[in-house]
Amino acid sequence: MASNEERISSNAAASSTGPRGEELQLLTGSDGIKIILLGDSAVGKSKLVERFLQSSYKPHLLSTYALTLYKHTYKADDGTQLPVDIWDTAGQERFNSMHASYYYRAHACIMVFDVTRKLTYKNLDTWYEELQHHAPGIPTLVVANKIDIDYQ
């Protein structure tokens, strides 16, 4: 990984700040942004982030356990640097009781579904309801993943 990126696996939550612009304190100890990923298991949440941060794709079959935290430094055109923590949550339903801590002080959410499995799209309703319960009004992006797979 590049020097401005780091991957931390953990099952513990950490604090940051909310979507309203108040002071931001991330695991880095500096101002930044917290983005959370949501979606069913095996929709490709981890691979989406790894592809973005590392510009590569390495297939593996391991599921995320509890939480993987990706740390990235965003560099604006004016040279300003902003730390970004991307929280990759486990999609397995057995971890639902842990999700409340993941939503805490998140600034944005990326919800991911697998185009080859219609149920993962249908389940976005449940994920969105839970998101709005814990972080009402949070900016949310929906990503259709695995669109490149020939599933016919």
Backbone as CSV, one residue per row, in Angstrom:
resi,resn,N_x,N_y,N_z,CA_x,CA_y,CA_z,C_x,C_y,C_z
1,MET,0.826,-1.190,0.000,0.000,0.000,0.000,0.864,1.245,0.000
2,ALA,0.303,2.305,-0.511,1.022,3.574,-0.509,1.154,4.086,0.915
3,SER,2.072,5.008,1.123,2.354,5.499,2.467,1.176,6.238,3.097
4,ASN,0.272,6.773,2.282,-0.850,7.507,2.848,-2.077,6.626,3.068
5,GLU,-1.922,5.330,2.943,-3.033,4.420,3.134,-2.639,3.339,4.115
6,GLU,-3.602,2.893,4.865,-3.338,1.893,5.873,-4.598,1.070,6.054
7,ARG,-4.437,-0.204,6.378,-5.585,-1.054,6.638,-5.450,-1.605,8.046
8,ILE,-6.496,-1.435,8.825,-6.498,-1.902,10.199,-7.714,-2.794,10.383
9,SER,-7.516,-4.012,10.856,-8.638,-4.886,11.173,-8.878,-4.832,12.667
10,SER,-10.146,-4.741,13.032,-10.488,-4.628,14.441,-11.931,-5.029,14.637
11,ASN,-12.291,-5.359,15.866,-13.700,-5.546,16.172,-14.156,-4.500,17.179
12,ALA,-13.367,-3.464,17.339,-13.708,-2.389,18.270,-14.034,-1.120,17.502
13,ALA,-14.953,-0.358,18.019,-15.323,0.903,17.390,-14.410,2.019,17.877
14,ALA,-14.324,3.075,17.090,-13.556,4.253,17.478,-14.409,5.477,17.204
15,SER,-14.070,6.595,17.820,-14.899,7.776,17.631,-14.372,8.637,16.499
16,SER,-15.277,9.376,15.899,-14.959,10.390,14.904,-15.966,11.504,15.132
17,THR,-16.605,12.024,14.078,-17.629,13.043,14.297,-18.820,12.824,13.391
18,GLY,-19.804,13.649,13.568,-21.055,13.501,12.842,-21.107,14.267,11.541
19,PRO,-22.223,14.102,10.817,-22.363,14.682,9.488,-22.693,16.169,9.482
20,ARG,-22.663,16.816,10.610,-23.085,18.214,10.684,-21.939,19.216,10.675
21,GLY,-20.689,18.779,10.476,-19.580,19.711,10.368,-18.891,20.070,11.663
22,GLU,-19.214,19.406,12.753,-18.534,19.696,14.012,-17.095,19.182,13.964
23,GLU,-16.322,19.489,15.004,-14.909,19.098,15.040,-14.757,17.600,14.790
24,LEU,-13.756,17.222,14.012,-13.562,15.836,13.606,-12.348,15.235,14.285
25,GLN,-12.524,14.148,14.974,-11.413,13.422,15.583,-11.521,11.957,15.181
26,LEU,-10.604,11.492,14.372,-10.603,10.112,13.920,-9.520,9.347,14.642
27,LEU,-9.330,8.099,14.248,-8.286,7.288,14.852,-6.914,7.898,14.619
28,THR,-6.787,8.714,13.577,-5.525,9.375,13.289,-5.244,10.497,14.278
29,GLY,-6.261,10.927,15.016,-6.098,12.023,15.954,-6.150,13.378,15.285
30,SER,-6.579,13.446,14.037,-6.634,14.715,13.319,-7.990,14.866,12.641
31,ASP,-8.212,16.054,12.079,-9.473,16.305,11.389,-9.615,15.350,10.218
32,GLY,-10.842,14.951,9.932,-11.054,14.034,8.825,-12.502,13.649,8.637
33,ILE,-12.694,12.668,7.788,-14.015,12.205,7.382,-14.145,10.720,7.681
34,LYS,-15.323,10.308,8.132,-15.621,8.891,8.353,-16.701,8.467,7.368
35,ILE,-16.393,7.448,6.563,-17.336,6.879,5.600,-17.569,5.428,5.992
36,ILE,-18.837,5.011,6.028,-19.131,3.618,6.341,-19.686,2.908,5.112
37,LEU,-19.388,1.618,5.009,-19.904,0.766,3.938,-20.941,-0.172,4.525
38,LEU,-22.054,-0.348,3.820,-23.093,-1.271,4.251,-23.550,-2.125,3.081
39,GLY,-24.038,-3.306,3.393,-24.573,-4.217,2.391,-24.421,-5.645,2.866
40,ASP,-25.104,-6.537,2.190,-25.052,-7.949,2.548,-23.645,-8.508,2.406
41,SER,-23.453,-9.651,3.001,-22.177,-10.359,2.906,-21.884,-10.715,1.451
42,ALA,-20.632,-10.595,1.059,-20.126,-11.010,-0.259,-20.655,-10.183,-1.433
43,VAL,-21.065,-8.935,-1.177,-21.465,-8.068,-2.285,-20.271,-7.334,-2.890
44,GLY,-19.120,-7.390,-2.214,-17.911,-6.773,-2.737,-17.552,-5.444,-2.105
45,LYS,-17.989,-5.205,-0.879,-17.678,-3.935,-0.202,-16.171,-3.747,-0.040
46,SER,-15.502,-4.767,0.456,-14.048,-4.676,0.678,-13.306,-4.485,-0.631
47,LYS,-13.684,-5.234,-1.639,-13.008,-5.140,-2.939,-13.221,-3.775,-3.578
48,LEU,-14.380,-3.190,-3.381,-14.655,-1.854,-3.904,-13.661,-0.845,-3.333
49,VAL,-13.456,-0.893,-2.031,-12.530,0.032,-1.373,-11.093,-0.277,-1.771
50,GLU,-10.720,-1.542,-1.755,-9.350,-1.909,-2.123,-9.038,-1.489,-3.553
51,ARG,-9.998,-1.631,-4.447,-9.797,-1.225,-5.847,-9.592,0.287,-5.936
52,PHE,-10.353,1.032,-5.168,-10.230,2.490,-5.156,-8.895,2.934,-4.570
53,LEU,-8.514,2.362,-3.438,-7.303,2.802,-2.746,-6.024,2.268,-3.367
54,GLN,-6.061,1.043,-3.886,-4.841,0.404,-4.360,-4.760,0.296,-5.873
55,SER,-5.812,0.680,-6.568,-5.854,0.588,-8.031,-5.509,-0.810,-8.529
56,SER,-5.924,-1.811,-7.786,-5.690,-3.191,-8.211,-6.812,-4.063,-7.678
57,TYR,-6.887,-5.280,-8.198,-7.895,-6.227,-7.747,-7.234,-7.571,-7.530
58,LYS,-7.342,-8.066,-6.311,-6.816,-9.385,-5.977,-7.963,-10.199,-5.398
59,PRO,-8.475,-11.153,-6.166,-9.614,-11.916,-5.651,-9.236,-12.774,-4.453
60,HIS,-10.106,-12.793,-3.471,-9.986,-13.721,-2.350,-11.394,-14.001,-1.844
61,LEU,-11.549,-15.066,-1.117,-12.876,-15.503,-0.712,-13.179,-15.249,0.759
62,LEU,-12.304,-14.560,1.477,-12.509,-14.341,2.901,-13.508,-13.211,3.142
63,SER,-14.421,-13.429,4.073,-15.374,-12.388,4.449,-14.756,-11.499,5.518
64,THR,-15.200,-10.249,5.535,-14.770,-9.329,6.581,-15.372,-9.791,7.899
65,TYR,-14.566,-9.783,8.948,-15.060,-10.140,10.274,-15.195,-8.873,11.107
66,ALA,-16.406,-8.541,11.467,-16.728,-7.399,12.313,-16.401,-6.066,11.640
67,LEU,-15.125,-5.711,11.467,-14.777,-4.412,10.909,-13.371,-4.423,10.333
68,THR,-13.223,-3.835,9.165,-11.907,-3.501,8.635,-11.911,-1.994,8.407
69,LEU,-10.897,-1.337,8.911,-10.793,0.110,8.780,-9.701,0.437,7.776
70,TYR,-10.077,1.160,6.726,-9.116,1.626,5.728,-8.856,3.098,5.994
71,LYS,-7.599,3.479,6.039,-7.218,4.867,6.254,-6.616,5.400,4.954
72,HIS,-7.076,6.570,4.548,-6.639,7.175,3.295,-6.463,8.672,3.529
73,THR,-5.538,9.271,2.832,-5.378,10.719,2.882,-5.806,11.292,1.541
74,TYR,-6.865,12.085,1.557,-7.351,12.744,0.353,-6.542,14.015,0.149
75,LYS,-6.052,14.202,-1.077,-5.271,15.397,-1.402,-6.063,16.258,-2.379
76,ALA,-6.479,17.435,-1.919,-7.241,18.364,-2.752,-6.312,19.069,-3.737
77,ASP,-6.900,19.682,-4.749,-6.128,20.397,-5.766,-5.270,21.513,-5.175
78,ASP,-5.731,22.112,-4.080,-4.969,23.204,-3.464,-3.879,22.707,-2.517
79,GLY,-3.695,21.381,-2.445,-2.659,20.810,-1.596,-3.124,20.417,-0.206
80,THR,-4.341,20.803,0.142,-4.892,20.430,1.441,-5.030,18.914,1.535
81,GLN,-4.657,18.378,2.687,-4.790,16.940,2.913,-5.839,16.691,3.982
82,LEU,-6.682,15.701,3.748,-7.756,15.372,4.672,-7.778,13.870,4.911
83,PRO,-7.621,13.443,6.167,-7.691,12.010,6.441,-9.119,11.486,6.268
84,VAL,-9.219,10.320,5.668,-10.506,9.662,5.463,-10.414,8.260,6.054
85,ASP,-11.325,7.950,6.962,-11.441,6.599,7.506,-12.633,5.940,6.840
86,ILE,-12.401,4.801,6.190,-13.474,4.052,5.541,-13.695,2.789,6.353
87,TRP,-14.876,2.667,6.934,-15.211,1.542,7.797,-15.958,0.498,6.977
88,ASP,-15.359,-0.649,6.822,-15.946,-1.761,6.072,-16.588,-2.713,7.070
89,THR,-17.904,-2.677,7.150,-18.616,-3.494,8.125,-18.903,-4.879,7.575
90,ALA,-18.957,-5.844,8.463,-19.343,-7.197,8.076,-20.817,-7.181,7.700
91,GLY,-21.171,-7.858,6.632,-22.555,-7.872,6.169,-23.394,-8.973,6.776
92,GLN,-22.776,-9.917,7.451,-23.531,-11.030,7.994,-24.517,-10.541,9.050
93,GLU,-25.726,-11.044,8.983,-26.780,-10.605,9.887,-26.430,-10.838,11.353
94,ARG,-25.599,-11.802,11.655,-25.269,-12.084,13.056,-24.532,-10.916,13.713
95,PHE,-23.993,-9.979,12.917,-23.274,-8.840,13.470,-24.154,-7.601,13.611
96,ASN,-25.443,-7.695,13.311,-26.309,-6.515,13.349,-26.263,-5.774,14.677
97,SER,-26.083,-6.481,15.766,-26.055,-5.816,17.062,-24.839,-4.899,17.207
98,MET,-23.828,-5.079,16.378,-22.628,-4.251,16.445,-22.740,-2.999,15.576
99,HIS,-23.685,-2.950,14.684,-23.734,-1.867,13.716,-23.925,-0.480,14.327
100,ALA,-24.623,-0.365,15.435,-24.871,0.957,16.022,-23.566,1.717,16.248
101,SER,-22.525,1.035,16.682,-21.245,1.704,16.916,-20.581,2.125,15.606
102,TYR,-20.861,1.428,14.534,-20.280,1.792,13.242,-20.902,3.069,12.689
103,TYR,-22.177,3.265,12.930,-22.871,4.450,12.436,-22.448,5.714,13.184
104,TYR,-21.949,5.558,14.386,-21.650,6.683,15.260,-20.738,7.697,14.580
105,ARG,-21.247,8.903,14.416,-20.502,10.039,13.871,-19.960,9.823,12.460
106,ALA,-20.649,9.028,11.683,-20.261,8.852,10.277,-20.707,10.075,9.478
107,HIS,-19.923,10.422,8.460,-20.235,11.572,7.610,-20.950,11.174,6.332
108,ALA,-20.752,9.940,5.880,-21.370,9.460,4.644,-21.425,7.939,4.677
109,CYS,-22.302,7.392,3.841,-22.458,5.937,3.758,-22.473,5.511,2.296
110,ILE,-21.792,4.416,2.017,-21.856,3.779,0.700,-22.539,2.433,0.900
111,MET,-23.722,2.272,0.290,-24.455,1.012,0.362,-24.189,0.242,-0.926
112,VAL,-23.815,-1.027,-0.790,-23.385,-1.826,-1.940,-24.294,-3.040,-2.096
113,PHE,-24.665,-3.335,-3.357,-25.372,-4.578,-3.645,-24.707,-5.269,-4.825
114,ASP,-24.966,-6.554,-4.953,-24.383,-7.406,-5.992,-25.424,-7.597,-7.092
115,VAL,-25.139,-7.120,-8.309,-26.115,-7.211,-9.395,-26.430,-8.652,-9.788
116,THR,-25.593,-9.590,-9.396,-25.848,-10.998,-9.730,-26.757,-11.676,-8.704
117,ARG,-27.077,-10.971,-7.610,-27.968,-11.526,-6.571,-29.028,-10.481,-6.220
118,LYS,-30.230,-10.640,-6.783,-31.306,-9.657,-6.600,-31.660,-9.414,-5.139
119,LEU,-31.529,-10.439,-4.313,-31.871,-10.295,-2.901,-31.014,-9.225,-2.221
120,THR,-29.768,-9.072,-2.653,-28.894,-8.071,-2.030,-29.395,-6.654,-2.318
121,TYR,-30.041,-6.467,-3.483,-30.655,-5.173,-3.799,-31.891,-4.959,-2.933
122,LYS,-32.697,-5.983,-2.831,-33.915,-5.909,-2.023,-33.589,-5.612,-0.556
123,ASN,-32.501,-6.183,-0.066,-32.105,-5.989,1.332,-31.602,-4.579,1.629
124,LEU,-31.343,-3.777,0.589,-30.907,-2.397,0.826,-31.954,-1.606,1.605
125,ASP,-33.235,-1.958,1.438,-34.288,-1.283,2.209,-34.042,-1.425,3.707
126,THR,-33.707,-2.646,4.122,-33.449,-2.903,5.539,-32.211,-2.158,6.011
127,TRP,-31.149,-2.213,5.195,-29.920,-1.496,5.552,-30.189,0.003,5.664
128,TYR,-30.987,0.556,4.737,-31.263,1.987,4.743,-32.100,2.392,5.961
129,GLU,-33.092,1.567,6.306,-33.898,1.854,7.497,-33.018,1.907,8.746
130,GLU,-32.122,0.937,8.870,-31.230,0.913,10.031,-30.298,2.128,10.020
131,LEU,-29.788,2.470,8.850,-28.920,3.638,8.717,-29.649,4.899,9.168
132,GLN,-30.883,5.088,8.703,-31.644,6.285,9.059,-32.013,6.313,10.539
133,HIS,-32.144,5.149,11.139,-32.410,5.075,12.577,-31.210,5.599,13.376
134,HIS,-30.004,5.221,12.959,-28.790,5.581,13.699,-28.152,6.889,13.228
135,ALA,-28.356,7.251,11.958,-27.725,8.458,11.401,-28.688,9.130,10.423
136,PRO,-29.770,9.708,10.932,-30.769,10.306,10.053,-30.181,11.397,9.161
137,GLY,-30.536,11.346,7.885,-30.115,12.370,6.941,-28.696,12.253,6.430
138,ILE,-27.990,11.205,6.790,-26.600,11.042,6.355,-26.552,10.903,4.825
139,PRO,-25.628,11.586,4.154,-25.492,11.412,2.704,-25.174,9.953,2.375
140,THR,-25.904,9.402,1.392,-25.787,7.983,1.071,-25.653,7.785,-0.429
141,LEU,-24.735,6.913,-0.802,-24.501,6.550,-2.195,-24.776,5.061,-2.336
142,VAL,-25.526,4.669,-3.370,-25.791,3.254,-3.636,-24.930,2.826,-4.816
143,VAL,-24.202,1.714,-4.633,-23.301,1.205,-5.667,-23.767,-0.176,-6.116
144,ALA,-23.968,-0.333,-7.430,-24.257,-1.639,-8.033,-22.915,-2.281,-8.353
145,ASN,-22.577,-3.338,-7.642,-21.261,-3.963,-7.777,-21.338,-5.246,-8.604
146,LYS,-20.202,-5.666,-9.092,-20.020,-6.883,-9.890,-20.724,-6.782,-11.242
147,ILE,-20.875,-5.573,-11.733,-21.536,-5.340,-13.015,-20.725,-5.920,-14.172
148,ASP,-19.433,-6.147,-13.927,-18.547,-6.673,-14.961,-18.614,-8.193,-15.093
149,ILE,-19.349,-8.858,-14.212,-19.431,-10.322,-14.249,-20.486,-10.758,-15.253
150,ASP,-20.122,-11.705,-16.118,-21.065,-12.276,-17.079,-21.800,-13.410,-16.372
151,TYR,-23.017,-13.143,-15.928,-23.759,-14.120,-15.137,-24.889,-14.784,-15.910
152,GLN,-24.904,-14.683,-17.226,-25.979,-15.281,-18.023,-25.779,-16.754,-18.223
